[in-house]
Amino acid sequence: MLTDNSSLYTRRLVAEKVNSVKYKRIPEDRVFEIKTRYTAKAAQGRVRNLENGSISIEFVYPQRAVTPGQSVVLYEGEDLLGGGIIAKTDG
């Protein structure tokens, strides 16, 4: 029996233990390439810096099987911006 797997997709995530490499804080005014798995194709999304040092990421298109505990890594073209650990996701 086939089931609806729409519950596997998420639009937003919050990442903790963020390490920003290129900037002091990851800029909020642009779209970045974001990977939630090493072998995954990068997805586009926007970042919002949270007061506690965490970041919120909203994907342009919902992403499949993003799971708390995984790493999230952000790129600007070929440049590594930084990353963190996914704390929670929100459809």
JSON list of N, CA and C in Angstrom, two decimals, residues 18-54:
[
{"chain": "A", "resi": 18, "resn": "VAL", "atom": "N", "xyz": [25.81, 26.80, 15.96]},
{"chain": "A", "resi": 18, "resn": "VAL", "atom": "CA", "xyz": [26.15, 27.35, 14.65]},
{"chain": "A", "resi": 18, "resn": "VAL", "atom": "C", "xyz": [27.58, 27.87, 14.65]},
{"chain": "A", "resi": 19, "resn": "ASN", "atom": "N", "xyz": [28.30, 27.52, 13.60]},
{"chain": "A", "resi": 19, "resn": "ASN", "atom": "CA", "xyz": [29.66, 27.99, 13.39]},
{"chain": "A", "resi": 19, "resn": "ASN", "atom": "C", "xyz": [29.68, 28.74, 12.06]},
{"chain": "A", "resi": 20, "resn": "SER", "atom": "N", "xyz": [29.88, 30.05, 12.12]},
{"chain": "A", "resi": 20, "resn": "SER", "atom": "CA", "xyz": [29.93, 30.87, 10.92]},
{"chain": "A", "resi": 20, "resn": "SER", "atom": "C", "xyz": [31.39, 31.06, 10.53]},
{"chain": "A", "resi": 21, "resn": "VAL", "atom": "N", "xyz": [31.74, 30.67, 9.31]},
{"chain": "A", "resi": 21, "resn": "VAL", "atom": "CA", "xyz": [33.13, 30.69, 8.87]},
{"chain": "A", "resi": 21, "resn": "VAL", "atom": "C", "xyz": [33.47, 31.96, 8.10]},
{"chain": "A", "resi": 22, "resn": "LYS", "atom": "N", "xyz": [32.64, 32.34, 7.15]},
{"chain": "A", "resi": 22, "resn": "LYS", "atom": "CA", "xyz": [32.95, 33.46, 6.26]},
{"chain": "A", "resi": 22, "resn": "LYS", "atom": "C", "xyz": [32.60, 34.81, 6.85]},
{"chain": "A", "resi": 23, "resn": "TYR", "atom": "N", "xyz": [31.52, 34.88, 7.61]},
{"chain": "A", "resi": 23, "resn": "TYR", "atom": "CA", "xyz": [31.05, 36.13, 8.20]},
{"chain": "A", "resi": 23, "resn": "TYR", "atom": "C", "xyz": [30.94, 35.96, 9.71]},
{"chain": "A", "resi": 24, "resn": "LYS", "atom": "N", "xyz": [30.94, 37.09, 10.42]},
{"chain": "A", "resi": 24, "resn": "LYS", "atom": "CA", "xyz": [30.73, 37.02, 11.87]},
{"chain": "A", "resi": 24, "resn": "LYS", "atom": "C", "xyz": [29.36, 36.41, 12.16]},
{"chain": "A", "resi": 25, "resn": "ARG", "atom": "N", "xyz": [28.35, 36.88, 11.45]},
{"chain": "A", "resi": 25, "resn": "ARG", "atom": "CA", "xyz": [26.99, 36.30, 11.49]},
{"chain": "A", "resi": 25, "resn": "ARG", "atom": "C", "xyz": [26.56, 36.08, 10.04]},
{"chain": "A", "resi": 26, "resn": "ILE", "atom": "N", "xyz": [25.83, 35.04, 9.80]},
{"chain": "A", "resi": 26, "resn": "ILE", "atom": "CA", "xyz": [25.40, 34.73, 8.44]},
{"chain": "A", "resi": 26, "resn": "ILE", "atom": "C", "xyz": [24.40, 35.81, 8.00]},
{"chain": "A", "resi": 27, "resn": "PRO", "atom": "N", "xyz": [24.64, 36.45, 6.86]},
{"chain": "A", "resi": 27, "resn": "PRO", "atom": "CA", "xyz": [23.75, 37.52, 6.40]},
{"chain": "A", "resi": 27, "resn": "PRO", "atom": "C", "xyz": [22.33, 37.03, 6.16]},
{"chain": "A", "resi": 28, "resn": "GLU", "atom": "N", "xyz": [21.37, 37.92, 6.42]},
{"chain": "A", "resi": 28, "resn": "GLU", "atom": "CA", "xyz": [19.96, 37.57, 6.28]},
{"chain": "A", "resi": 28, "resn": "GLU", "atom": "C", "xyz": [19.34, 38.09, 4.99]},
{"chain": "A", "resi": 29, "resn": "ASP", "atom": "N", "xyz": [20.08, 38.83, 4.21]},
{"chain": "A", "resi": 29, "resn": "ASP", "atom": "CA", "xyz": [19.50, 39.55, 3.07]},
{"chain": "A", "resi": 29, "resn": "ASP", "atom": "C", "xyz": [19.68, 38.84, 1.73]},
{"chain": "A", "resi": 30, "resn": "ARG", "atom": "N", "xyz": [19.98, 37.54, 1.74]},
{"chain": "A", "resi": 30, "resn": "ARG", "atom": "CA", "xyz": [20.18, 36.83, 0.48]},
{"chain": "A", "resi": 30, "resn": "ARG", "atom": "C", "xyz": [19.80, 35.35, 0.59]},
{"chain": "A", "resi": 31, "resn": "VAL", "atom": "N", "xyz": [19.75, 34.72, -0.55]},
{"chain": "A", "resi": 31, "resn": "VAL", "atom": "CA", "xyz": [19.44, 33.29, -0.63]},
{"chain": "A", "resi": 31, "resn": "VAL", "atom": "C", "xyz": [20.75, 32.52, -0.73]},
{"chain": "A", "resi": 32, "resn": "PHE", "atom": "N", "xyz": [20.88, 31.46, 0.07]},
{"chain": "A", "resi": 32, "resn": "PHE", "atom": "CA", "xyz": [22.09, 30.64, 0.08]},
{"chain": "A", "resi": 32, "resn": "PHE", "atom": "C", "xyz": [21.77, 29.22, -0.36]},
{"chain": "A", "resi": 33, "resn": "GLU", "atom": "N", "xyz": [22.82, 28.49, -0.69]},
{"chain": "A", "resi": 33, "resn": "GLU", "atom": "CA", "xyz": [22.71, 27.06, -0.99]},
{"chain": "A", "resi": 33, "resn": "GLU", "atom": "C", "xyz": [22.87, 26.32, 0.34]},
{"chain": "A", "resi": 34, "resn": "ILE", "atom": "N", "xyz": [21.97, 25.38, 0.60]},
{"chain": "A", "resi": 34, "resn": "ILE", "atom": "CA", "xyz": [21.92, 24.71, 1.90]},
{"chain": "A", "resi": 34, "resn": "ILE", "atom": "C", "xyz": [21.88, 23.20, 1.68]},
{"chain": "A", "resi": 35, "resn": "LYS", "atom": "N", "xyz": [22.73, 22.48, 2.43]},
{"chain": "A", "resi": 35, "resn": "LYS", "atom": "CA", "xyz": [22.74, 21.02, 2.34]},
{"chain": "A", "resi": 35, "resn": "LYS", "atom": "C", "xyz": [22.45, 20.44, 3.72]},
{"chain": "A", "resi": 36, "resn": "THR", "atom": "N", "xyz": [21.56, 19.46, 3.75]},
{"chain": "A", "resi": 36, "resn": "THR", "atom": "CA", "xyz": [21.25, 18.77, 5.01]},
{"chain": "A", "resi": 36, "resn": "THR", "atom": "C", "xyz": [21.81, 17.35, 5.03]},
{"chain": "A", "resi": 37, "resn": "ARG", "atom": "N", "xyz": [22.36, 16.91, 3.92]},
{"chain": "A", "resi": 37, "resn": "ARG", "atom": "CA", "xyz": [23.05, 15.63, 3.84]},
{"chain": "A", "resi": 37, "resn": "ARG", "atom": "C", "xyz": [24.23, 15.78, 2.88]},
{"chain": "A", "resi": 38, "resn": "TYR", "atom": "N", "xyz": [25.30, 15.07, 3.15]},
{"chain": "A", "resi": 38, "resn": "TYR", "atom": "CA", "xyz": [26.51, 15.17, 2.34]},
{"chain": "A", "resi": 38, "resn": "TYR", "atom": "C", "xyz": [26.23, 14.91, 0.86]},
{"chain": "A", "resi": 39, "resn": "THR", "atom": "N", "xyz": [25.44, 13.89, 0.57]},
{"chain": "A", "resi": 39, "resn": "THR", "atom": "CA", "xyz": [25.19, 13.51, -0.82]},
{"chain": "A", "resi": 39, "resn": "THR", "atom": "C", "xyz": [23.99, 14.23, -1.44]},
{"chain": "A", "resi": 40, "resn": "ALA", "atom": "N", "xyz": [23.30, 15.02, -0.66]},
{"chain": "A", "resi": 40, "resn": "ALA", "atom": "CA", "xyz": [22.10, 15.70, -1.17]},
{"chain": "A", "resi": 40, "resn": "ALA", "atom": "C", "xyz": [22.47, 16.87, -2.08]},
{"chain": "A", "resi": 41, "resn": "LYS", "atom": "N", "xyz": [21.60, 17.12, -3.03]},
{"chain": "A", "resi": 41, "resn": "LYS", "atom": "CA", "xyz": [21.74, 18.32, -3.86]},
{"chain": "A", "resi": 41, "resn": "LYS", "atom": "C", "xyz": [21.42, 19.52, -2.98]},
{"chain": "A", "resi": 42, "resn": "ALA", "atom": "N", "xyz": [22.16, 20.61, -3.17]},
{"chain": "A", "resi": 42, "resn": "ALA", "atom": "CA", "xyz": [21.92, 21.81, -2.37]},
{"chain": "A", "resi": 42, "resn": "ALA", "atom": "C", "xyz": [20.55, 22.40, -2.69]},
{"chain": "A", "resi": 43, "resn": "ALA", "atom": "N", "xyz": [19.90, 22.91, -1.66]},
{"chain": "A", "resi": 43, "resn": "ALA", "atom": "CA", "xyz": [18.61, 23.57, -1.80]},
{"chain": "A", "resi": 43, "resn": "ALA", "atom": "C", "xyz": [18.79, 25.05, -1.47]},
{"chain": "A", "resi": 44, "resn": "GLN", "atom": "N", "xyz": [17.94, 25.88, -2.00]},
{"chain": "A", "resi": 44, "resn": "GLN", "atom": "CA", "xyz": [18.02, 27.31, -1.70]},
{"chain": "A", "resi": 44, "resn": "GLN", "atom": "C", "xyz": [17.17, 27.65, -0.49]},
{"chain": "A", "resi": 45, "resn": "GLY", "atom": "N", "xyz": [17.68, 28.60, 0.30]},
{"chain": "A", "resi": 45, "resn": "GLY", "atom": "CA", "xyz": [16.94, 29.04, 1.46]},
{"chain": "A", "resi": 45, "resn": "GLY", "atom": "C", "xyz": [17.48, 30.34, 2.03]},
{"chain": "A", "resi": 46, "resn": "ARG", "atom": "N", "xyz": [16.68, 30.94, 2.90]},
{"chain": "A", "resi": 46, "resn": "ARG", "atom": "CA", "xyz": [17.06, 32.19, 3.58]},
{"chain": "A", "resi": 46, "resn": "ARG", "atom": "C", "xyz": [17.30, 31.91, 5.05]},
{"chain": "A", "resi": 47, "resn": "VAL", "atom": "N", "xyz": [18.19, 32.69, 5.63]},
{"chain": "A", "resi": 47, "resn": "VAL", "atom": "CA", "xyz": [18.59, 32.53, 7.03]},
{"chain": "A", "resi": 47, "resn": "VAL", "atom": "C", "xyz": [18.07, 33.69, 7.86]},
{"chain": "A", "resi": 48, "resn": "ARG", "atom": "N", "xyz": [17.68, 33.38, 9.08]},
{"chain": "A", "resi": 48, "resn": "ARG", "atom": "CA", "xyz": [17.36, 34.41, 10.07]},
{"chain": "A", "resi": 48, "resn": "ARG", "atom": "C", "xyz": [18.16, 34.08, 11.32]},
{"chain": "A", "resi": 49, "resn": "ASN", "atom": "N", "xyz": [18.94, 35.04, 11.80]},
{"chain": "A", "resi": 49, "resn": "ASN", "atom": "CA", "xyz": [19.72, 34.85, 13.03]},
{"chain": "A", "resi": 49, "resn": "ASN", "atom": "C", "xyz": [18.80, 35.03, 14.23]},
{"chain": "A", "resi": 50, "resn": "LEU", "atom": "N", "xyz": [18.86, 34.09, 15.16]},
{"chain": "A", "resi": 50, "resn": "LEU", "atom": "CA", "xyz": [18.05, 34.15, 16.37]},
{"chain": "A", "resi": 50, "resn": "LEU", "atom": "C", "xyz": [18.89, 34.69, 17.52]},
{"chain": "A", "resi": 51, "resn": "GLU", "atom": "N", "xyz": [18.23, 35.25, 18.53]},
{"chain": "A", "resi": 51, "resn": "GLU", "atom": "CA", "xyz": [18.93, 35.89, 19.64]},
{"chain": "A", "resi": 51, "resn": "GLU", "atom": "C", "xyz": [19.84, 34.95, 20.41]},
{"chain": "A", "resi": 52, "resn": "ASN", "atom": "N", "xyz": [19.52, 33.68, 20.45]},
{"chain": "A", "resi": 52, "resn": "ASN", "atom": "CA", "xyz": [20.31, 32.74, 21.24]},
{"chain": "A", "resi": 52, "resn": "ASN", "atom": "C", "xyz": [21.51, 32.17, 20.49]},
{"chain": "A", "resi": 53, "resn": "GLY", "atom": "N", "xyz": [21.82, 32.71, 19.30]},
{"chain": "A", "resi": 53, "resn": "GLY", "atom": "CA", "xyz": [22.95, 32.23, 18.52]},
{"chain": "A", "resi": 53, "resn": "GLY", "atom": "C", "xyz": [22.58, 31.14, 17.54]},
{"chain": "A", "resi": 54, "resn": "SER", "atom": "N", "xyz": [21.34, 30.68, 17.60]},
{"chain": "A", "resi": 54, "resn": "SER", "atom": "CA", "xyz": [20.86, 29.69, 16.64]},
{"chain": "A", "resi": 54, "resn": "SER", "atom": "C", "xyz": [20.44, 30.42, 15.36]}
]
